């Protein structure tokens, strides 16, 4: 009874103690900290949306996005900007750490923030659209995209009371500024060496939300990191162009080995999973259809090598198609979405070695003489058990076979070579030519003319 009462008491203390502690934390002002690092893509947009929703529902005083990006997809950037514009809490975009940058899409995200901040030794700008291509038609499309982006970033700057002329030049002329220049030109609102200093500097600042004006209370707020969950980290990893490309090539190689060795199972399982993950990654990346078709054609050539004796011609064609498809796979996305050349070379060399080993094994298998079945008897030596004139019985491999001589009478006990098969009859030839009887003593050797007469 005493133990039971003690356990109940401790349980109540833990329960109510945790409740009181959580209530105290909830009553304390807190700021959500998000980290947006690397290329902007659909996974980044989904992460920002989820984390801001959690911060809003949790009653956060504000959200700080630690930004360090070279840019990314225009569609994902617009999703993030729209989410910030419609946020129910103030969103502070902080270009951090020192040495970081808010380039291209990052400049748009910074301009959309209620408070834009930078750490020393960071940069912002270079927001000109890239990756459209070349040529007259493409130049027209690039001009349209540039005008649209310039109008978009200018409107964001005007909405937040920042320098619209600088913002437009960042798009049209790809200009960039460091932290001090950005503060001087009213591109950002604050330059702070760390997060604590930033929260103290913006405390008391009034900002305009979609639901009305509010005042920031961040000086004494605690910070809570809202990081990517495991699913988001996984999807972020596979949306890297190099990882997506490796998944596709692994799928090609694994499925090829499954087709070359039916019943192996494991290569087929690995290939199927890799293919599905690769296709999932391609759905989040700007894919060039020609590059994807070249990779598919390379796979078909590799598979055809299994059944067609091309002596490596199909393999060479497949490797050429693989290289071209690899280089063109993400071209529409610009340099941020291109497969690394060392990765392409490494994959190509690996595929070349694996295919060379496989083709060599296939050729050796085709040239190897049979070890089982009737065809395995061809070329073996048998012993005549009866006279073959021209047919009889021979003994080979512990079995008696009917045989027919191809070069004359064979005496019992002679060895013969199996030359072929006619149904279930062995076609054999004598290993030794028939011996000619020696001429009798005193009888002269017949002349050539006499031999011809005798033969006649």
Short mmCIF file of C-alpha atoms in Angstrom, two decimals:
data_model
loop_
_atom_site.label_atom_id
_atom_site.label_comp_id
_atom_site.label_asym_id
_atom_site.label_seq_id
_atom_site.Cartn_x
_atom_site.Cartn_y
_atom_site.Cartn_z
CA UNK A 1 0.00 0.00 0.00
CA UNK A 2 2.81 2.41 0.86
CA UNK A 3 4.56 1.70 -2.43
CA UNK A 4 1.32 2.22 -4.34
CA UNK A 5 0.64 5.56 -2.68
CA UNK A 6 4.22 6.67 -3.34
CA UNK A 7 4.01 5.76 -7.03
CA UNK A 8 0.70 7.60 -7.43
CA UNK A 9 2.14 10.65 -5.67
CA UNK A 10 5.24 10.68 -7.89
CA UNK A 11 3.06 10.31 -10.98
CA UNK A 12 0.92 13.28 -9.97
CA UNK A 13 4.01 15.36 -9.26
CA UNK A 14 5.48 14.50 -12.67
CA UNK A 15 2.17 15.19 -14.43
CA UNK A 16 1.35 18.50 -12.78
CA UNK A 17 5.00 19.53 -12.63
CA UNK A 18 5.27 19.04 -16.37
CA UNK A 19 2.00 20.88 -16.88
CA UNK A 20 3.12 23.85 -14.77
CA UNK A 21 6.49 23.94 -16.52
CA UNK A 22 4.85 23.81 -19.99
CA UNK A 23 2.43 26.56 -18.96
CA UNK A 24 5.34 28.72 -17.83
CA UNK A 25 7.12 28.14 -21.14
CA UNK A 26 3.97 28.84 -23.13
CA UNK A 27 3.50 32.09 -21.25
CA UNK A 28 7.07 33.14 -22.08
CA UNK A 29 7.58 34.86 -25.43
CA UNK A 30 9.44 32.70 -27.95
CA UNK A 31 10.79 33.02 -31.47
CA UNK A 32 10.85 30.21 -34.04
CA UNK A 33 14.16 29.77 -35.85
CA UNK A 34 14.13 28.17 -39.31
CA UNK A 35 17.16 27.33 -41.42
CA UNK A 36 16.96 27.66 -45.19
CA UNK A 37 20.28 26.58 -46.60
CA UNK A 38 21.23 25.45 -50.09
CA UNK A 39 19.26 25.45 -53.32
CA UNK A 40 15.64 26.59 -53.13
CA UNK A 41 13.39 23.74 -54.28
CA UNK A 42 9.90 22.31 -53.56
CA UNK A 43 11.14 20.61 -50.37
CA UNK A 44 12.39 23.97 -49.07
CA UNK A 45 9.01 25.56 -49.79
CA UNK A 46 7.13 22.78 -47.97
CA UNK A 47 9.45 23.02 -44.99
CA UNK A 48 8.96 26.80 -44.66
CA UNK A 49 5.19 26.41 -44.92
CA UNK A 50 5.07 23.68 -42.24
CA UNK A 51 7.43 25.45 -39.84
CA UNK A 52 5.64 28.82 -40.12
CA UNK A 53 2.31 27.07 -39.53
CA UNK A 54 3.70 25.45 -36.36
CA UNK A 55 5.05 28.81 -35.19
CA UNK A 56 1.72 30.53 -35.80
CA UNK A 57 -0.27 27.82 -34.03
CA UNK A 58 2.21 27.76 -31.15
CA UNK A 59 1.86 31.50 -30.54
CA UNK A 60 5.41 32.50 -31.49
CA UNK A 61 6.24 36.18 -31.28
CA UNK A 62 8.08 35.99 -34.60
CA UNK A 63 9.91 33.63 -36.94
CA UNK A 64 13.52 34.06 -38.05
CA UNK A 65 14.66 32.39 -41.29
CA UNK A 66 18.42 31.88 -41.36
CA UNK A 67 19.09 32.19 -45.08
CA UNK A 68 22.14 31.07 -47.05
CA UNK A 69 21.35 30.18 -50.65
CA UNK A 70 22.79 30.55 -54.16
CA UNK A 71 19.24 30.62 -55.57
CA UNK A 72 16.91 27.99 -56.93
CA UNK A 73 13.63 27.36 -58.66
CA UNK A 74 11.48 30.39 -59.40
CA UNK A 75 8.28 28.46 -58.64
CA UNK A 76 9.52 27.40 -55.18
CA UNK A 77 10.75 30.91 -54.45
CA UNK A 78 7.30 32.33 -55.20
CA UNK A 79 5.68 29.77 -52.86
CA UNK A 80 7.96 30.90 -50.02
CA UNK A 81 7.38 34.59 -50.77
CA UNK A 82 3.61 34.10 -50.81
CA UNK A 83 3.76 32.21 -47.51
CA UNK A 84 5.75 35.05 -45.89
CA UNK A 85 3.38 37.72 -47.25
CA UNK A 86 0.42 35.87 -45.76
CA UNK A 87 2.06 34.96 -42.44
CA UNK A 88 0.14 35.76 -39.25
CA UNK A 89 3.36 36.45 -37.33
CA UNK A 90 6.32 38.69 -38.27
CA UNK A 91 8.93 36.91 -40.40
CA UNK A 92 12.54 38.05 -40.15
CA UNK A 93 14.89 36.89 -42.90
CA UNK A 94 18.48 36.90 -41.63
CA UNK A 95 21.27 36.27 -44.16
CA UNK A 96 23.54 34.18 -41.97
CA UNK A 97 26.23 32.97 -41.16
CA UNK A 98 29.10 35.31 -42.13
CA UNK A 99 30.18 34.29 -45.60
CA UNK A 100 26.62 33.37 -46.54
CA UNK A 101 24.59 34.91 -49.32
CA UNK A 102 21.06 35.62 -50.49
CA UNK A 103 21.58 35.34 -54.22
CA UNK A 104 18.99 35.06 -56.97
CA UNK A 105 15.85 33.56 -55.36
CA UNK A 106 17.28 34.42 -51.95
CA UNK A 107 17.11 38.14 -52.76
CA UNK A 108 13.37 37.86 -53.44
CA UNK A 109 12.80 36.01 -50.16
CA UNK A 110 14.77 38.65 -48.25
CA UNK A 111 12.79 41.48 -49.87
CA UNK A 112 9.51 39.79 -48.88
CA UNK A 113 10.43 39.63 -45.17
CA UNK A 114 8.81 41.95 -42.64
CA UNK A 115 12.34 42.60 -41.38
CA UNK A 116 15.38 42.01 -43.59
CA UNK A 117 18.70 41.50 -41.82
CA UNK A 118 22.24 40.49 -42.72
CA UNK A 119 25.28 39.33 -40.84
CA UNK A 120 28.64 40.97 -41.55
CA UNK A 121 30.56 39.57 -44.54
CA UNK A 122 27.42 38.37 -46.30
CA UNK A 123 26.06 39.35 -49.72
CA UNK A 124 22.72 39.87 -51.43
CA UNK A 125 21.71 40.32 -55.07
CA UNK A 126 22.52 38.77 -58.46
CA UNK A 127 18.86 37.99 -59.06
CA UNK A 128 18.85 37.85 -62.86
CA UNK A 129 16.88 34.84 -64.23
CA UNK A 130 19.08 32.10 -65.69
CA UNK A 131 18.70 28.74 -67.33
CA UNK A 132 16.28 29.73 -70.11
CA UNK A 133 18.70 28.96 -72.95
CA UNK A 134 19.93 30.72 -76.08
CA UNK A 135 18.53 31.58 -79.47
CA UNK A 136 15.96 34.12 -80.68
CA UNK A 137 12.93 32.37 -79.18
CA UNK A 138 14.73 31.78 -75.90
CA UNK A 139 15.96 35.37 -75.76
CA UNK A 140 12.36 36.53 -76.00
CA UNK A 141 11.39 34.19 -73.17
CA UNK A 142 14.34 35.40 -71.11
CA UNK A 143 13.35 39.02 -71.64
CA UNK A 144 9.79 38.25 -70.52
CA UNK A 145 11.05 36.40 -67.43
CA UNK A 146 13.40 39.29 -66.60
CA UNK A 147 10.67 41.90 -66.87
CA UNK A 148 8.34 39.79 -64.74
CA UNK A 149 10.99 39.22 -62.07
CA UNK A 150 11.95 42.91 -62.02
CA UNK A 151 8.35 43.97 -61.51
CA UNK A 152 7.88 41.35 -58.79
CA UNK A 153 10.94 42.26 -56.71
CA UNK A 154 10.26 46.00 -57.15
CA UNK A 155 6.75 45.56 -55.75
CA UNK A 156 8.15 43.60 -52.79
CA UNK A 157 10.67 46.34 -52.04
CA UNK A 158 8.01 49.06 -52.22
CA UNK A 159 5.69 47.04 -49.98
CA UNK A 160 8.37 46.80 -47.27
CA UNK A 161 9.67 50.34 -47.66
CA UNK A 162 13.03 49.34 -49.13
CA UNK A 163 14.98 50.56 -52.15
CA UNK A 164 13.00 49.54 -55.26
CA UNK A 165 15.60 50.86 -57.71
CA UNK A 166 18.33 48.69 -56.22
CA UNK A 167 15.99 45.69 -56.25
CA UNK A 168 15.22 46.14 -59.95
CA UNK A 169 18.91 46.55 -60.80
CA UNK A 170 19.65 43.30 -58.93
CA UNK A 171 17.40 41.58 -61.47
CA UNK A 172 18.26 43.45 -64.65
CA UNK A 173 21.98 44.06 -64.01
CA UNK A 174 22.76 41.25 -61.53
CA UNK A 175 24.29 43.69 -59.02
CA UNK A 176 25.19 42.52 -55.51
CA UNK A 177 25.92 44.30 -52.25
CA UNK A 178 27.62 43.37 -49.02
CA UNK A 179 25.98 43.90 -45.64
CA UNK A 180 27.22 47.46 -45.09
CA UNK A 181 26.30 48.56 -48.62
CA UNK A 182 22.88 46.94 -48.33
CA UNK A 183 22.18 48.77 -45.06
CA UNK A 184 23.37 52.07 -46.52
CA UNK A 185 21.20 51.68 -49.66
CA UNK A 186 18.09 50.65 -47.66
CA UNK A 187 18.13 47.15 -49.07
CA UNK A 188 17.97 45.61 -45.58
CA UNK A 189 16.87 46.97 -42.23
CA UNK A 190 19.44 45.58 -39.80
CA UNK A 191 23.03 44.33 -39.73
CA UNK A 192 23.65 42.08 -36.72
CA UNK A 193 26.61 39.83 -35.87
CA UNK A 194 24.48 37.08 -34.31
CA UNK A 195 20.91 36.02 -33.61
CA UNK A 196 20.79 37.45 -30.08
CA UNK A 197 21.91 40.85 -31.28
CA UNK A 198 19.35 40.74 -34.07
CA UNK A 199 16.46 40.01 -31.69
CA UNK A 200 17.50 42.89 -29.45
CA UNK A 201 17.79 45.34 -32.36
CA UNK A 202 14.37 44.57 -33.85
CA UNK A 203 12.58 44.63 -30.48
CA UNK A 204 9.87 47.31 -30.49
CA UNK A 205 9.81 47.60 -34.30
CA UNK A 206 6.32 47.88 -35.80
CA UNK A 207 5.59 45.80 -38.90
CA UNK A 208 2.60 45.33 -41.20
CA UNK A 209 1.11 41.84 -41.33
CA UNK A 210 -1.64 40.58 -43.61
CA UNK A 211 -3.99 40.79 -40.60
CA UNK A 212 -2.87 44.22 -39.38
CA UNK A 213 0.03 45.99 -37.72
CA UNK A 214 1.93 44.49 -34.80
CA UNK A 215 4.94 45.33 -32.64
CA UNK A 216 7.85 42.94 -32.25
CA UNK A 217 8.63 41.78 -28.70
CA UNK A 218 11.79 39.74 -29.12
CA UNK A 219 14.43 41.14 -26.75
CA UNK A 220 13.76 38.64 -23.96
CA UNK A 221 12.24 35.89 -26.11
CA UNK A 222 13.69 32.41 -26.08
CA UNK A 223 14.51 30.78 -29.41
CA UNK A 224 13.15 27.43 -30.57
CA UNK A 225 14.69 25.70 -33.57
CA UNK A 226 12.10 24.27 -35.95
CA UNK A 227 14.29 22.02 -38.05
CA UNK A 228 13.44 19.82 -40.99
CA UNK A 229 11.98 16.47 -40.00
CA UNK A 230 13.41 13.18 -41.24
CA UNK A 231 11.05 12.98 -44.22
CA UNK A 232 11.92 16.50 -45.36
CA UNK A 233 15.64 15.83 -44.93
CA UNK A 234 15.34 12.64 -46.97
CA UNK A 235 13.47 14.34 -49.80
CA UNK A 236 15.89 17.27 -49.70
CA UNK A 237 18.78 14.84 -50.11
CA UNK A 238 17.33 13.03 -53.13
CA UNK A 239 16.36 16.29 -54.86
CA UNK A 240 20.03 17.15 -55.20
CA UNK A 241 20.67 16.79 -58.97
CA UNK A 242 23.72 14.59 -58.42
CA UNK A 243 21.83 12.27 -56.05
CA UNK A 244 18.85 12.03 -58.41
CA UNK A 245 21.20 11.22 -61.29
CA UNK A 246 22.99 8.55 -59.25
CA UNK A 247 19.64 6.97 -58.35
CA UNK A 248 18.68 6.77 -62.02
CA UNK A 249 21.98 5.26 -63.12
CA UNK A 250 21.91 2.79 -60.21
CA UNK A 251 18.43 1.75 -61.34
CA UNK A 252 19.71 1.21 -64.90
CA UNK A 253 22.62 -0.90 -63.72
CA UNK A 254 20.63 -2.96 -61.20
CA UNK A 255 17.75 -3.72 -63.58
CA UNK A 256 20.26 -4.63 -66.29
CA UNK A 257 21.91 -7.19 -64.01
CA UNK A 258 18.50 -8.58 -63.04
CA UNK A 259 17.64 -9.12 -66.72
CA UNK A 260 21.08 -10.60 -67.43
CA UNK A 261 20.74 -12.97 -64.45
CA UNK A 262 17.03 -13.84 -64.10
CA UNK A 263 16.11 -14.92 -60.59
CA UNK A 264 18.83 -12.93 -58.81
CA UNK A 265 15.99 -10.88 -57.20
CA UNK A 266 18.20 -8.48 -55.18
CA UNK A 267 19.35 -6.37 -58.19
CA UNK A 268 15.74 -6.12 -59.32
CA UNK A 269 14.57 -4.93 -55.90
CA UNK A 270 17.36 -2.36 -55.63
CA UNK A 271 16.76 -1.20 -59.20
CA UNK A 272 13.02 -0.80 -58.68
CA UNK A 273 13.40 1.24 -55.49
CA UNK A 274 16.13 3.41 -57.04
CA UNK A 275 14.01 4.01 -60.14
CA UNK A 276 10.97 5.12 -58.13
CA UNK A 277 13.04 7.43 -55.93
CA UNK A 278 14.80 8.85 -58.98
CA UNK A 279 11.49 9.55 -60.71
CA UNK A 280 10.22 11.18 -57.51
CA UNK A 281 13.28 13.45 -57.46
CA UNK A 282 12.83 14.30 -61.14
CA UNK A 283 9.29 15.45 -60.37
CA UNK A 284 10.77 18.18 -58.14
CA UNK A 285 13.51 19.25 -60.57
CA UNK A 286 13.56 21.02 -63.96
CA UNK A 287 14.12 18.03 -66.25
CA UNK A 288 15.11 18.16 -69.90
CA UNK A 289 13.00 15.56 -71.73
CA UNK A 290 15.73 14.94 -74.33
CA UNK A 291 18.25 14.10 -71.60
CA UNK A 292 15.78 11.72 -69.95
CA UNK A 293 15.07 9.98 -73.28
CA UNK A 294 18.79 9.58 -73.91
CA UNK A 295 19.18 7.83 -70.54
CA UNK A 296 16.25 5.54 -71.39
CA UNK A 297 17.80 4.78 -74.80
CA UNK A 298 21.11 3.94 -73.11
CA UNK A 299 19.27 1.45 -70.90
CA UNK A 300 17.63 -0.18 -73.94
CA UNK A 301 21.02 -0.54 -75.67
CA UNK A 302 22.53 -2.13 -72.57
CA UNK A 303 19.65 -4.61 -72.35
CA UNK A 304 19.87 -5.41 -76.07
CA UNK A 305 23.52 -6.38 -75.58
CA UNK A 306 22.31 -9.36 -73.52
CA UNK A 307 20.56 -11.03 -76.47
CA UNK A 308 22.26 -9.50 -79.53
CA UNK A 309 25.86 -10.43 -80.35
CA UNK A 310 27.21 -6.99 -81.29
CA UNK A 311 30.75 -7.50 -79.91
CA UNK A 312 30.41 -4.36 -77.80
CA UNK A 313 28.90 -2.00 -80.41
CA UNK A 314 25.63 -1.67 -78.49
CA UNK A 315 27.56 -1.07 -75.27
CA UNK A 316 29.59 1.75 -76.82
CA UNK A 317 26.40 3.32 -78.16
CA UNK A 318 24.80 3.01 -74.74
CA UNK A 319 27.75 4.72 -73.04
CA UNK A 320 27.65 7.61 -75.54
CA UNK A 321 23.91 7.99 -74.98
CA UNK A 322 24.49 7.85 -71.20
CA UNK A 323 27.04 10.67 -71.27
CA UNK A 324 24.90 12.91 -73.49
CA UNK A 325 21.79 12.27 -71.42
CA UNK A 326 23.70 13.00 -68.21
CA UNK A 327 24.93 16.36 -69.47
CA UNK A 328 21.51 17.39 -70.78
CA UNK A 329 19.35 16.01 -67.96
CA UNK A 330 18.94 19.25 -65.96
CA UNK A 331 20.02 21.90 -68.46
CA UNK A 332 16.81 23.96 -68.23
CA UNK A 333 17.52 24.70 -64.58
CA UNK A 334 20.83 26.44 -65.18
CA UNK A 335 24.08 25.71 -63.35
CA UNK A 336 22.35 25.15 -59.98
CA UNK A 337 20.60 22.10 -61.44
CA UNK A 338 23.40 20.53 -63.49
CA UNK A 339 25.02 17.18 -62.82
CA UNK A 340 28.64 17.52 -61.75
CA UNK A 341 31.06 16.52 -64.50
CA UNK A 342 33.22 14.36 -62.17
CA UNK A 343 30.06 12.47 -61.19
CA UNK A 344 29.21 11.90 -64.87
CA UNK A 345 32.72 10.66 -65.61
CA UNK A 346 32.75 8.40 -62.56
CA UNK A 347 29.40 6.84 -63.44
CA UNK A 348 30.38 6.39 -67.09
CA UNK A 349 33.67 4.68 -66.21
CA UNK A 350 31.91 2.43 -63.72
CA UNK A 351 29.27 1.49 -66.28
CA UNK A 352 31.95 0.88 -68.92
CA UNK A 353 33.87 -1.49 -66.62
CA UNK A 354 30.74 -3.36 -65.53
CA UNK A 355 29.46 -3.67 -69.09
CA UNK A 356 32.88 -4.83 -70.34
CA UNK A 357 32.94 -7.56 -67.70
CA UNK A 358 29.40 -8.60 -68.55
CA UNK A 359 29.92 -8.62 -72.31
CA UNK A 360 33.16 -10.56 -71.87
CA UNK A 361 31.35 -13.16 -69.79
CA UNK A 362 28.62 -13.45 -72.43
CA UNK A 363 31.15 -13.94 -75.24
CA UNK A 364 33.08 -16.54 -73.25
CA UNK A 365 29.84 -18.35 -72.52
CA UNK A 366 28.91 -18.41 -76.19
CA UNK A 367 32.32 -19.82 -77.16
CA UNK A 368 32.49 -22.41 -74.41
CA UNK A 369 31.80 -25.96 -75.60
CA UNK A 370 28.72 -27.62 -74.09
CA UNK A 371 29.16 -29.75 -70.97
CA UNK A 372 25.73 -31.36 -70.90
CA UNK A 373 23.25 -32.77 -73.42
CA UNK A 374 23.83 -34.51 -76.71
CA UNK A 375 25.98 -31.64 -78.00
CA UNK A 376 28.50 -32.36 -75.24
CA UNK A 377 29.35 -35.70 -76.97
CA UNK A 378 30.72 -33.99 -80.08
CA UNK A 379 34.51 -34.09 -80.08
CA UNK A 380 34.81 -36.93 -77.55
CA UNK A 381 36.58 -40.23 -78.25
CA UNK A 382 34.52 -43.44 -78.16
CA UNK A 383 35.45 -47.14 -78.45
CA UNK A 384 33.80 -49.41 -81.01
CA UNK A 385 32.14 -52.38 -79.29
CA UNK A 386 31.03 -53.96 -82.57
CA UNK A 387 32.17 -53.67 -86.14
CA UNK A 388 30.97 -50.46 -87.77
CA UNK A 389 30.29 -51.28 -91.42
CA UNK A 390 29.09 -48.62 -91.56
CA UNK A 391 26.86 -48.84 -88.46
CA UNK A 392 27.37 -50.49 -85.13
CA UNK A 393 27.67 -49.78 -81.42
CA UNK A 394 30.22 -47.59 -79.63
CA UNK A 395 30.91 -47.02 -75.92
CA UNK A 396 31.31 -43.50 -74.52
CA UNK A 397 30.83 -42.00 -71.07
CA UNK A 398 29.67 -45.35 -69.68
CA UNK A 399 26.90 -45.68 -72.31
CA UNK A 400 26.37 -47.64 -75.51
CA UNK A 401 25.34 -45.61 -78.52
CA UNK A 402 24.44 -46.50 -82.08
CA UNK A 403 27.01 -45.02 -84.43
CA UNK A 404 27.75 -44.73 -88.14
CA UNK A 405 31.26 -44.51 -89.52
CA UNK A 406 32.05 -41.69 -91.90
CA UNK A 407 35.33 -43.06 -93.25
CA UNK A 408 35.05 -46.77 -93.81
CA UNK A 409 34.91 -49.97 -91.80
CA UNK A 410 35.82 -49.80 -88.10
CA UNK A 411 36.84 -52.92 -86.26
CA UNK A 412 35.68 -53.70 -82.75
CA UNK A 413 38.01 -52.20 -80.13
CA UNK A 414 39.14 -49.29 -82.32
CA UNK A 415 38.83 -45.73 -81.06
CA UNK A 416 36.73 -43.27 -83.01
CA UNK A 417 36.04 -39.56 -82.72
CA UNK A 418 32.46 -38.32 -82.53
CA UNK A 419 31.99 -35.74 -85.29
CA UNK A 420 28.27 -35.02 -84.97
CA UNK A 421 24.76 -36.32 -84.43
CA UNK A 422 21.99 -37.54 -86.69
CA UNK A 423 19.00 -37.90 -84.43
CA UNK A 424 20.18 -40.39 -81.80
CA UNK A 425 22.91 -41.85 -84.01
CA UNK A 426 26.49 -40.73 -83.50
CA UNK A 427 28.51 -39.81 -86.58
CA UNK A 428 32.09 -41.01 -85.99
CA UNK A 429 35.38 -41.17 -87.82
CA UNK A 430 38.39 -43.40 -87.30
CA UNK A 431 41.24 -41.88 -85.39
CA UNK A 432 43.78 -43.90 -87.39
CA UNK A 433 43.68 -44.57 -91.13
CA UNK A 434 43.36 -48.27 -92.10
CA UNK A 435 46.70 -50.02 -92.29
CA UNK A 436 47.82 -51.19 -95.80
CA UNK A 437 49.00 -54.84 -95.97
CA UNK A 438 52.75 -55.22 -96.56
CA UNK A 439 53.69 -56.62 -100.05
CA UNK A 440 54.79 -60.29 -100.19
CA UNK A 441 58.52 -61.08 -100.48
CA UNK A 442 59.77 -61.22 -104.06
CA UNK A 443 56.70 -59.38 -105.38
CA UNK A 444 57.65 -55.96 -106.78
CA UNK A 445 55.82 -52.87 -105.58
CA UNK A 446 53.09 -52.07 -108.10
CA UNK A 447 53.69 -49.07 -110.26
CA UNK A 448 51.32 -46.11 -110.36
CA UNK A 449 49.75 -47.36 -113.56
CA UNK A 450 49.29 -50.81 -112.01
CA UNK A 451 47.75 -49.24 -108.88
CA UNK A 452 45.27 -47.37 -111.03
CA UNK A 453 44.39 -50.58 -112.83
CA UNK A 454 43.95 -52.47 -109.59
CA UNK A 455 41.78 -49.67 -108.16
CA UNK A 456 39.74 -49.67 -111.36
#
